[in-house]
């Protein structure tokens, strides 16, 4: 890893639209995961990790509130080794407050007018890890198809071992 945006320990005016983790080489998309958890353990990551050149980019739920966040990430390097890490940042306003993770210079005014969200709109709340596990949502990092194939291989190997052991017992009983 060569860097993160936001940087570890950085204090921001607002939660960024996305978290970026950069690397010296392009990471593989398969198995990539970035979680953005607030102090209560809610994961505010939205959608999957996007690989953009040498960066892994994780969009943030636009309803993410102000507060302290811990980002944990895991990717598979270009040479197929898993690498992971974590960092934290703090935001004084929620995600919808600003479109940039960098504060504006003093006295600078935004060229875009602020728009209030309709009162009837309720943003989708992220699920806790327990809720994701209960509903089968979320990514544990290992595809279900791989686990099924692995289980079948273990069963087949067990059958082969049992047959070999039985044959050896029968052969030893005959002698």
mmCIF file of C-alpha atoms in Angstrom, residues 1-166:
data_model
loop_
_atom_site.group_PDB
_atom_site.id
_atom_site.type_symbol
_atom_site.label_atom_id
_atom_site.label_comp_id
_atom_site.label_asym_id
_atom_site.label_seq_id
_atom_site.Cartn_x
_atom_site.Cartn_y
_atom_site.Cartn_z
ATOM 1 C CA UNK A 1 0.000 0.000 0.000
ATOM 2 C CA UNK A 2 1.316 3.422 -0.909
ATOM 3 C CA UNK A 3 -1.411 5.636 0.556
ATOM 4 C CA UNK A 4 -5.027 6.249 1.458
ATOM 5 C CA UNK A 5 -7.560 8.994 0.866
ATOM 6 C CA UNK A 6 -8.425 10.174 3.421
ATOM 7 C CA UNK A 7 -5.113 9.742 5.210
ATOM 8 C CA UNK A 8 -4.839 7.857 8.502
ATOM 9 C CA UNK A 9 -5.926 10.107 11.376
ATOM 10 C CA UNK A 10 -7.153 12.878 9.071
ATOM 11 C CA UNK A 11 -9.974 15.136 10.265
ATOM 12 C CA UNK A 12 -12.398 16.073 7.476
ATOM 13 C CA UNK A 13 -15.230 18.574 7.246
ATOM 14 C CA UNK A 14 -17.503 15.859 5.800
ATOM 15 C CA UNK A 15 -17.521 12.124 5.154
ATOM 16 C CA UNK A 16 -16.012 11.600 1.661
ATOM 17 C CA UNK A 17 -18.015 10.115 -1.211
ATOM 18 C CA UNK A 18 -15.463 7.309 -1.540
ATOM 19 C CA UNK A 19 -12.478 5.784 0.240
ATOM 20 C CA UNK A 20 -9.339 5.160 -1.814
ATOM 21 C CA UNK A 21 -6.438 2.828 -1.048
ATOM 22 C CA UNK A 22 -3.523 3.018 -3.488
ATOM 23 C CA UNK A 23 -0.868 0.396 -4.261
ATOM 24 C CA UNK A 24 2.361 0.096 -6.235
ATOM 25 C CA UNK A 25 0.697 -2.349 -8.672
ATOM 26 C CA UNK A 26 -2.875 -2.992 -9.765
ATOM 27 C CA UNK A 27 -4.671 -5.186 -7.192
ATOM 28 C CA UNK A 28 -7.040 -7.952 -8.308
ATOM 29 C CA UNK A 29 -10.760 -7.240 -8.036
ATOM 30 C CA UNK A 30 -11.557 -10.764 -6.818
ATOM 31 C CA UNK A 31 -11.669 -10.908 -3.028
ATOM 32 C CA UNK A 32 -11.289 -7.151 -2.545
ATOM 33 C CA UNK A 33 -13.175 -5.713 0.408
ATOM 34 C CA UNK A 34 -13.237 -2.335 2.136
ATOM 35 C CA UNK A 35 -15.383 -1.741 5.223
ATOM 36 C CA UNK A 36 -16.078 1.736 6.575
ATOM 37 C CA UNK A 37 -17.334 1.368 10.137
ATOM 38 C CA UNK A 38 -18.493 4.080 12.484
ATOM 39 C CA UNK A 39 -17.986 3.983 16.260
ATOM 40 C CA UNK A 40 -21.165 1.864 16.647
ATOM 41 C CA UNK A 41 -19.861 -0.771 14.203
ATOM 42 C CA UNK A 42 -22.189 0.117 11.300
ATOM 43 C CA UNK A 43 -20.585 -0.504 7.903
ATOM 44 C CA UNK A 44 -21.214 2.515 5.644
ATOM 45 C CA UNK A 45 -19.606 1.014 2.511
ATOM 46 C CA UNK A 46 -22.001 1.051 -0.429
ATOM 47 C CA UNK A 47 -21.697 -1.465 -3.235
ATOM 48 C CA UNK A 48 -18.519 -3.282 -4.108
ATOM 49 C CA UNK A 49 -14.895 -2.251 -4.350
ATOM 50 C CA UNK A 50 -13.942 -0.751 -7.689
ATOM 51 C CA UNK A 51 -10.400 -1.208 -9.008
ATOM 52 C CA UNK A 52 -9.195 1.914 -10.833
ATOM 53 C CA UNK A 53 -5.594 1.488 -11.961
ATOM 54 C CA UNK A 54 -3.503 1.030 -8.829
ATOM 55 C CA UNK A 55 -6.345 2.097 -6.532
ATOM 56 C CA UNK A 56 -9.106 0.222 -4.751
ATOM 57 C CA UNK A 57 -12.076 2.585 -4.421
ATOM 58 C CA UNK A 58 -15.046 1.992 -2.097
ATOM 59 C CA UNK A 59 -18.083 4.289 -2.413
ATOM 60 C CA UNK A 60 -19.539 5.519 0.891
ATOM 61 C CA UNK A 61 -23.270 5.475 1.662
ATOM 62 C CA UNK A 62 -24.480 9.093 1.183
ATOM 63 C CA UNK A 63 -26.339 8.876 4.514
ATOM 64 C CA UNK A 64 -23.117 8.327 6.513
ATOM 65 C CA UNK A 65 -23.233 10.587 9.598
ATOM 66 C CA UNK A 66 -20.498 12.701 11.155
ATOM 67 C CA UNK A 67 -18.144 10.883 13.505
ATOM 68 C CA UNK A 68 -15.122 8.645 13.788
ATOM 69 C CA UNK A 69 -14.617 5.915 11.186
ATOM 70 C CA UNK A 70 -12.321 2.914 10.984
ATOM 71 C CA UNK A 71 -11.584 1.616 7.506
ATOM 72 C CA UNK A 72 -10.424 -1.985 7.144
ATOM 73 C CA UNK A 73 -9.346 -3.179 3.733
ATOM 74 C CA UNK A 74 -8.256 -6.416 2.106
ATOM 75 C CA UNK A 75 -7.178 -6.947 -1.495
ATOM 76 C CA UNK A 76 -5.319 -9.579 -3.464
ATOM 77 C CA UNK A 77 -2.071 -8.205 -4.851
ATOM 78 C CA UNK A 78 -1.120 -8.588 -8.505
ATOM 79 C CA UNK A 79 1.126 -11.524 -7.497
ATOM 80 C CA UNK A 80 -1.918 -13.190 -5.829
ATOM 81 C CA UNK A 81 -0.959 -12.595 -2.186
ATOM 82 C CA UNK A 82 -3.673 -11.222 0.110
ATOM 83 C CA UNK A 83 -2.775 -7.945 1.797
ATOM 84 C CA UNK A 84 -4.789 -5.985 4.327
ATOM 85 C CA UNK A 85 -4.686 -3.060 6.691
ATOM 86 C CA UNK A 86 -6.714 -0.418 8.423
ATOM 87 C CA UNK A 87 -6.776 3.307 9.092
ATOM 88 C CA UNK A 88 -9.151 5.808 10.645
ATOM 89 C CA UNK A 89 -10.483 9.285 10.016
ATOM 90 C CA UNK A 90 -12.978 11.692 11.580
ATOM 91 C CA UNK A 91 -15.671 13.757 9.865
ATOM 92 C CA UNK A 92 -17.402 16.721 11.500
ATOM 93 C CA UNK A 93 -20.408 16.537 9.133
ATOM 94 C CA UNK A 94 -22.248 13.729 7.361
ATOM 95 C CA UNK A 95 -21.515 12.548 3.829
ATOM 96 C CA UNK A 96 -24.026 14.841 2.128
ATOM 97 C CA UNK A 97 -22.377 17.974 3.552
ATOM 98 C CA UNK A 98 -19.555 18.250 1.000
ATOM 99 C CA UNK A 99 -18.484 16.579 -2.224
ATOM 100 C CA UNK A 100 -14.791 16.850 -1.433
ATOM 101 C CA UNK A 101 -12.765 15.165 1.298
ATOM 102 C CA UNK A 102 -10.547 18.279 1.464
ATOM 103 C CA UNK A 103 -11.822 21.374 3.275
ATOM 104 C CA UNK A 104 -12.330 24.536 1.185
ATOM 105 C CA UNK A 105 -9.947 27.428 1.825
ATOM 106 C CA UNK A 106 -11.186 30.076 4.241
ATOM 107 C CA UNK A 107 -13.434 32.611 2.518
ATOM 108 C CA UNK A 108 -14.074 30.362 -0.486
ATOM 109 C CA UNK A 109 -17.676 29.978 -1.484
ATOM 110 C CA UNK A 110 -19.098 26.946 -3.223
ATOM 111 C CA UNK A 111 -20.351 27.467 -6.776
ATOM 112 C CA UNK A 112 -23.120 24.932 -6.222
ATOM 113 C CA UNK A 113 -26.190 25.806 -4.164
ATOM 114 C CA UNK A 114 -27.008 23.546 -1.246
ATOM 115 C CA UNK A 115 -30.036 21.337 -1.712
ATOM 116 C CA UNK A 116 -31.990 19.924 1.181
ATOM 117 C CA UNK A 117 -33.146 16.343 0.967
ATOM 118 C CA UNK A 118 -36.923 15.926 0.939
ATOM 119 C CA UNK A 119 -38.286 15.120 4.387
ATOM 120 C CA UNK A 120 -40.111 12.075 3.053
ATOM 121 C CA UNK A 121 -36.879 10.557 1.748
ATOM 122 C CA UNK A 122 -35.280 8.136 4.181
ATOM 123 C CA UNK A 123 -31.844 6.957 3.150
ATOM 124 C CA UNK A 124 -31.167 3.254 3.295
ATOM 125 C CA UNK A 125 -29.371 2.401 6.512
ATOM 126 C CA UNK A 126 -26.404 0.046 6.261
ATOM 127 C CA UNK A 127 -26.584 -3.313 7.960
ATOM 128 C CA UNK A 128 -24.431 -4.446 10.812
ATOM 129 C CA UNK A 129 -22.209 -7.482 10.250
ATOM 130 C CA UNK A 130 -24.680 -9.607 12.247
ATOM 131 C CA UNK A 131 -27.580 -8.503 10.049
ATOM 132 C CA UNK A 132 -25.557 -9.176 6.903
ATOM 133 C CA UNK A 133 -24.698 -12.662 8.142
ATOM 134 C CA UNK A 134 -28.321 -13.385 9.062
ATOM 135 C CA UNK A 135 -29.584 -12.356 5.631
ATOM 136 C CA UNK A 136 -26.699 -13.911 3.748
ATOM 137 C CA UNK A 137 -25.636 -10.518 2.443
ATOM 138 C CA UNK A 138 -22.141 -9.138 2.626
ATOM 139 C CA UNK A 139 -18.900 -10.608 1.395
ATOM 140 C CA UNK A 140 -16.901 -12.948 3.569
ATOM 141 C CA UNK A 141 -14.148 -12.830 0.953
ATOM 142 C CA UNK A 142 -14.578 -16.449 -0.246
ATOM 143 C CA UNK A 143 -17.168 -17.231 -2.947
ATOM 144 C CA UNK A 144 -19.803 -19.828 -2.047
ATOM 145 C CA UNK A 145 -18.989 -21.859 -5.173
ATOM 146 C CA UNK A 146 -15.385 -22.213 -3.992
ATOM 147 C CA UNK A 147 -16.559 -23.465 -0.592
ATOM 148 C CA UNK A 148 -18.861 -26.037 -2.253
ATOM 149 C CA UNK A 149 -16.054 -27.334 -4.481
ATOM 150 C CA UNK A 150 -13.724 -27.489 -1.478
ATOM 151 C CA UNK A 151 -16.302 -29.463 0.534
ATOM 152 C CA UNK A 152 -16.793 -31.918 -2.341
ATOM 153 C CA UNK A 153 -13.040 -32.431 -2.622
ATOM 154 C CA UNK A 154 -12.775 -33.142 1.113
ATOM 155 C CA UNK A 155 -15.611 -35.679 0.873
ATOM 156 C CA UNK A 156 -14.021 -37.378 -2.159
ATOM 157 C CA UNK A 157 -10.651 -37.548 -0.417
ATOM 158 C CA UNK A 158 -12.318 -39.060 2.674
ATOM 159 C CA UNK A 159 -13.968 -41.759 0.549
ATOM 160 C CA UNK A 160 -10.655 -42.629 -1.146
ATOM 161 C CA UNK A 161 -8.880 -42.879 2.225
ATOM 162 C CA UNK A 162 -11.660 -45.087 3.625
ATOM 163 C CA UNK A 163 -11.471 -47.445 0.612
ATOM 164 C CA UNK A 164 -7.668 -47.732 0.859
ATOM 165 C CA UNK A 165 -7.793 -48.411 4.607
ATOM 166 C CA UNK A 166 -10.499 -51.062 4.146
#
